[in-house]
Amino acid sequence: MSPQPVLLVIAHGSRDPRHAATVHALVERVRSLRPRLRVETGFLDFSVPSVRGLLESLAVEGVRDVVALPLLLTRAFHAKSDIPAVLREAPARLRIRQAEVLGPSPLLLSALERRLSEAGLTPADRSSTGVVLAAAGSSDPAAIAVVRGVAREWRRTGWRAVRCAFASASLPRTEDAVRALRALGCERVAVAPYVLAPGFLPDRIARGAAEADLLAEVLGPAPEVARLLLRRYDAARRPALAALGA
């Protein structure tokens, strides 16, 4: 039986050391869920190892099959352009399949719920609480539409209201969404960062949450996020398994 493809998690990278630390913590949780799967982490910028360098190292080792998984919540510029460009430059001996981005997914909503619960909200608070779903933002209209769709879906679970906010490229900002929920009459306002790791834009979200009643942690290594990575990996390798009759 041929070995299962290496899972290569591709993160954007950041000058903020908390970013890489959080990505590595998430990857460790993925490894704990599937110990026999080889999971590697590469960064597009700022952090090491780089995706290019890691792919070259895998090829030298004799690895043949790789599933490249963008550690992204929406299919915006990095997923559509940056990552495919890097993968096209990989050594020819590697067979690489690019997995889908993480969002949208019910597992991400579960992770958001977990973070709000950890921040102090209880089920009894749901009907009186407005939530700001605070994303990084994008110039890609399709990516923004996905985030707005997540907010609509989340609102159906019983929160008083859910509003989107964006740290860059799009409006409204977090502080404006917080004030809009206050004006709507929400007794309590919570900010839920729809981001995977700390960094410049999550810090901007945190500053914008100053007038909220509570701010949840980033999604980070939440168990639901780790399970979602494995779900995307399995979906990406399924066509190859079908071709082998597995």
Short mmCIF file of C-alpha atoms in Angstrom, two decimals:
data_model
loop_
_atom_site.label_atom_id
_atom_site.label_comp_id
_atom_site.label_asym_id
_atom_site.label_seq_id
_atom_site.Cartn_x
_atom_site.Cartn_y
_atom_site.Cartn_z
CA MET A 1 0.00 0.00 0.00
CA SER A 2 1.43 3.40 -0.95
CA PRO A 3 2.03 5.85 1.92
CA GLN A 4 -0.59 8.49 2.53
CA PRO A 5 0.22 11.96 1.21
CA VAL A 6 2.05 14.38 3.45
CA LEU A 7 -0.23 17.11 4.74
CA LEU A 8 1.45 20.46 4.15
CA VAL A 9 -0.29 23.22 6.09
CA ILE A 10 0.39 26.57 4.41
CA ALA A 11 0.15 29.62 6.65
CA HIS A 12 0.58 33.23 5.62
CA GLY A 13 3.19 34.08 8.21
CA SER A 14 3.68 37.21 10.29
CA ARG A 15 6.38 39.28 11.97
CA ASP A 16 4.44 38.67 15.18
CA PRO A 17 5.88 35.55 16.87
CA ARG A 18 2.46 34.72 18.33
CA HIS A 19 1.27 33.91 14.82
CA ALA A 20 3.74 31.09 14.17
CA ALA A 21 3.35 29.78 17.72
CA THR A 22 -0.42 29.51 17.26
CA VAL A 23 -0.08 27.83 13.87
CA HIS A 24 2.33 25.28 15.32
CA ALA A 25 -0.04 24.61 18.23
CA LEU A 26 -2.84 23.93 15.77
CA VAL A 27 -0.66 21.58 13.74
CA GLU A 28 0.32 19.71 16.91
CA ARG A 29 -3.35 19.16 17.67
CA VAL A 30 -3.85 17.81 14.14
CA ARG A 31 -0.96 15.40 14.71
CA SER A 32 -2.49 14.25 17.98
CA LEU A 33 -5.74 13.43 16.19
CA ARG A 34 -3.99 11.37 13.50
CA PRO A 35 -0.58 10.29 14.78
CA ARG A 36 0.40 8.26 11.71
CA LEU A 37 -0.11 11.18 9.33
CA ARG A 38 2.94 13.26 8.54
CA VAL A 39 2.03 16.93 8.92
CA GLU A 40 4.40 19.75 7.97
CA THR A 41 4.01 23.52 8.22
CA GLY A 42 5.26 26.06 5.69
CA PHE A 43 4.90 29.84 5.60
CA LEU A 44 4.45 32.17 2.65
CA ASP A 45 6.33 35.01 4.31
CA PHE A 46 8.17 36.21 7.43
CA SER A 47 8.42 32.81 9.20
CA VAL A 48 10.37 29.65 8.48
CA PRO A 49 10.36 27.18 6.96
CA SER A 50 9.18 28.72 3.71
CA VAL A 51 6.78 26.73 1.57
CA ARG A 52 9.32 26.64 -1.27
CA GLY A 53 12.11 25.36 0.94
CA LEU A 54 9.91 22.75 2.56
CA LEU A 55 8.72 21.41 -0.79
CA GLU A 56 12.31 21.10 -1.96
CA SER A 57 13.24 19.23 1.21
CA LEU A 58 10.32 16.83 0.81
CA ALA A 59 11.36 16.09 -2.76
CA VAL A 60 14.96 15.39 -1.69
CA GLU A 61 13.64 12.96 0.92
CA GLY A 62 11.81 11.04 -1.77
CA VAL A 63 8.27 12.11 -0.87
CA ARG A 64 5.96 11.80 -3.86
CA ASP A 65 2.49 12.92 -2.76
CA VAL A 66 1.54 16.09 -0.93
CA VAL A 67 -1.78 17.66 -0.01
CA ALA A 68 -1.25 21.41 0.35
CA LEU A 69 -3.83 22.93 2.68
CA PRO A 70 -4.18 26.73 2.82
CA LEU A 71 -4.67 27.84 6.40
CA LEU A 72 -7.26 30.38 5.29
CA LEU A 73 -10.89 31.00 6.15
CA THR A 74 -11.94 32.31 2.74
CA ARG A 75 -10.90 31.72 -0.83
CA ALA A 76 -9.35 35.11 -1.53
CA PHE A 77 -6.11 36.29 -3.12
CA HIS A 78 -3.71 33.99 -1.28
CA ALA A 79 -5.72 30.88 -2.10
CA LYS A 80 -6.38 31.90 -5.69
CA SER A 81 -2.99 33.33 -6.63
CA ASP A 82 -0.09 33.22 -4.14
CA ILE A 83 -0.36 29.60 -3.10
CA PRO A 84 -0.96 28.11 -6.58
CA ALA A 85 2.04 30.12 -7.85
CA VAL A 86 4.30 28.67 -5.15
CA LEU A 87 3.03 25.15 -5.76
CA ARG A 88 3.65 25.44 -9.51
CA GLU A 89 7.32 26.08 -8.73
CA ALA A 90 7.65 22.89 -6.66
CA PRO A 91 10.01 20.11 -7.75
CA ALA A 92 8.52 18.13 -10.62
CA ARG A 93 8.73 14.81 -8.78
CA LEU A 94 6.11 15.96 -6.29
CA ARG A 95 2.43 15.30 -6.96
CA ILE A 96 0.61 18.10 -5.17
CA ARG A 97 -3.09 18.54 -4.62
CA GLN A 98 -4.33 21.82 -3.18
CA ALA A 99 -7.07 21.33 -0.60
CA GLU A 100 -9.95 23.73 -0.15
CA VAL A 101 -9.72 26.59 2.32
CA LEU A 102 -11.25 26.02 5.72
CA GLY A 103 -14.35 28.17 5.47
CA PRO A 104 -17.21 28.14 5.50
CA SER A 105 -17.92 25.15 7.72
CA PRO A 106 -20.21 24.26 10.63
CA LEU A 107 -17.05 23.28 12.50
CA LEU A 108 -15.89 26.90 12.40
CA LEU A 109 -19.18 28.02 13.88
CA SER A 110 -18.65 25.45 16.64
CA ALA A 111 -15.16 26.84 17.24
CA LEU A 112 -16.56 30.38 17.46
CA GLU A 113 -19.13 29.17 19.97
CA ARG A 114 -16.36 27.53 22.00
CA ARG A 115 -14.37 30.75 22.14
CA LEU A 116 -17.39 32.78 23.25
CA SER A 117 -18.16 30.23 25.95
CA GLU A 118 -14.56 30.36 27.15
CA ALA A 119 -14.89 34.16 27.29
CA GLY A 120 -17.80 33.85 29.69
CA LEU A 121 -21.04 33.64 27.72
CA THR A 122 -23.61 31.04 28.71
CA PRO A 123 -26.58 29.61 26.77
CA ALA A 124 -28.84 31.88 28.80
CA ASP A 125 -27.08 34.93 27.35
CA ARG A 126 -27.74 34.02 23.74
CA SER A 127 -31.09 35.71 23.15
CA SER A 128 -29.95 39.05 24.61
CA THR A 129 -26.44 39.17 23.16
CA GLY A 130 -25.29 40.73 19.91
CA VAL A 131 -22.17 39.27 18.36
CA VAL A 132 -19.66 40.95 16.07
CA LEU A 133 -18.11 38.45 13.69
CA ALA A 134 -14.81 40.25 13.17
CA ALA A 135 -12.81 39.08 10.14
CA ALA A 136 -9.52 40.27 8.69
CA GLY A 137 -11.16 41.65 5.56
CA SER A 138 -10.43 41.30 1.86
CA SER A 139 -10.66 43.22 -1.40
CA ASP A 140 -12.24 40.12 -2.94
CA PRO A 141 -16.06 40.56 -3.00
CA ALA A 142 -16.60 36.79 -3.01
CA ALA A 143 -14.60 36.40 0.18
CA ILE A 144 -16.57 39.18 1.88
CA ALA A 145 -19.82 37.54 0.74
CA VAL A 146 -18.73 34.29 2.39
CA VAL A 147 -18.13 36.03 5.72
CA ARG A 148 -21.51 37.73 5.52
CA GLY A 149 -23.08 34.34 4.82
CA VAL A 150 -21.41 32.93 7.93
CA ALA A 151 -22.91 35.77 9.98
CA ARG A 152 -26.39 35.08 8.60
CA GLU A 153 -26.05 31.40 9.37
CA TRP A 154 -24.82 32.08 12.88
CA ARG A 155 -27.70 34.46 13.57
CA ARG A 156 -30.12 31.57 13.03
CA THR A 157 -28.70 29.76 16.06
CA GLY A 158 -30.45 32.14 18.47
CA TRP A 159 -28.19 35.13 19.05
CA ARG A 160 -29.98 38.46 19.40
CA ALA A 161 -28.07 39.71 16.35
CA VAL A 162 -24.86 39.01 14.47
CA ARG A 163 -23.02 41.71 12.54
CA CYS A 164 -19.89 41.44 10.39
CA ALA A 165 -16.88 43.67 10.81
CA PHE A 166 -13.56 43.79 8.99
CA ALA A 167 -10.12 44.89 10.11
CA SER A 168 -9.02 45.97 6.62
CA ALA A 169 -10.16 46.50 3.02
CA SER A 170 -13.88 46.39 3.87
CA LEU A 171 -16.34 48.06 6.19
CA PRO A 172 -17.66 48.31 8.85
CA ARG A 173 -14.87 48.26 11.41
CA THR A 174 -15.26 46.37 14.67
CA GLU A 175 -16.00 49.46 16.76
CA ASP A 176 -18.76 50.53 14.36
CA ALA A 177 -20.40 47.10 14.49
CA VAL A 178 -20.24 47.16 18.30
CA ARG A 179 -22.01 50.54 18.36
CA ALA A 180 -24.61 49.35 15.85
CA LEU A 181 -25.49 46.41 18.10
CA ARG A 182 -25.77 48.74 21.10
CA ALA A 183 -28.12 50.94 19.10
CA LEU A 184 -30.15 47.87 18.22
CA GLY A 185 -30.81 47.33 21.91
CA CYS A 186 -28.58 44.35 22.63
CA GLU A 187 -28.04 43.99 26.37
CA ARG A 188 -24.60 42.58 25.81
CA VAL A 189 -22.15 42.81 22.90
CA ALA A 190 -19.45 40.24 22.24
CA VAL A 191 -16.71 40.31 19.61
CA ALA A 192 -15.74 36.99 18.07
CA PRO A 193 -12.58 37.19 15.94
CA TYR A 194 -13.01 35.16 12.77
CA VAL A 195 -9.25 34.77 12.44
CA LEU A 196 -6.94 31.84 13.03
CA ALA A 197 -3.91 33.39 14.72
CA PRO A 198 -2.76 36.59 16.42
CA GLY A 199 -1.09 39.36 14.47
CA PHE A 200 -1.48 42.91 13.21
CA LEU A 201 -5.11 42.66 12.03
CA PRO A 202 -6.35 40.66 15.04
CA ASP A 203 -4.77 43.33 17.26
CA ARG A 204 -6.78 45.93 15.32
CA ILE A 205 -9.91 43.88 15.99
CA ALA A 206 -9.05 43.81 19.69
CA ARG A 207 -8.68 47.58 19.80
CA GLY A 208 -12.01 47.96 18.05
CA ALA A 209 -13.63 45.77 20.70
CA ALA A 210 -12.84 48.23 23.50
CA GLU A 211 -16.51 49.19 23.92
CA ALA A 212 -17.77 45.58 23.79
CA ASP A 213 -18.58 43.59 26.91
CA LEU A 214 -16.23 40.79 25.99
CA LEU A 215 -13.70 39.76 23.38
CA ALA A 216 -13.19 36.10 22.50
CA GLU A 217 -9.84 34.57 21.61
CA VAL A 218 -8.83 33.84 18.02
CA LEU A 219 -9.83 30.43 16.70
CA GLY A 220 -6.28 29.12 16.94
CA PRO A 221 -5.85 25.47 17.91
CA ALA A 222 -9.50 24.87 18.74
CA PRO A 223 -10.33 21.15 18.42
CA GLU A 224 -12.95 21.91 15.78
CA VAL A 225 -10.38 23.68 13.61
CA ALA A 226 -8.01 20.72 13.85
CA ARG A 227 -10.78 18.33 12.82
CA LEU A 228 -11.62 20.61 9.91
CA LEU A 229 -8.04 20.50 8.64
CA LEU A 230 -8.25 16.72 8.53
CA ARG A 231 -11.61 16.86 6.80
CA ARG A 232 -10.17 19.11 4.06
CA TYR A 233 -7.14 16.81 3.75
CA ASP A 234 -9.32 13.73 3.34
CA ALA A 235 -11.47 15.43 0.73
CA ALA A 236 -8.40 16.45 -1.28
CA ARG A 237 -6.90 12.97 -1.33
CA ARG A 238 -10.20 11.19 -2.06
CA PRO A 239 -9.96 11.40 -5.89
CA ALA A 240 -6.56 9.71 -5.76
CA LEU A 241 -7.92 7.00 -3.50
CA ALA A 242 -10.82 6.40 -5.89
CA ALA A 243 -8.39 6.05 -8.80
CA LEU A 244 -6.50 3.38 -6.85
CA GLY A 245 -9.72 1.57 -6.02
CA ALA A 246 -9.39 2.34 -2.32
#
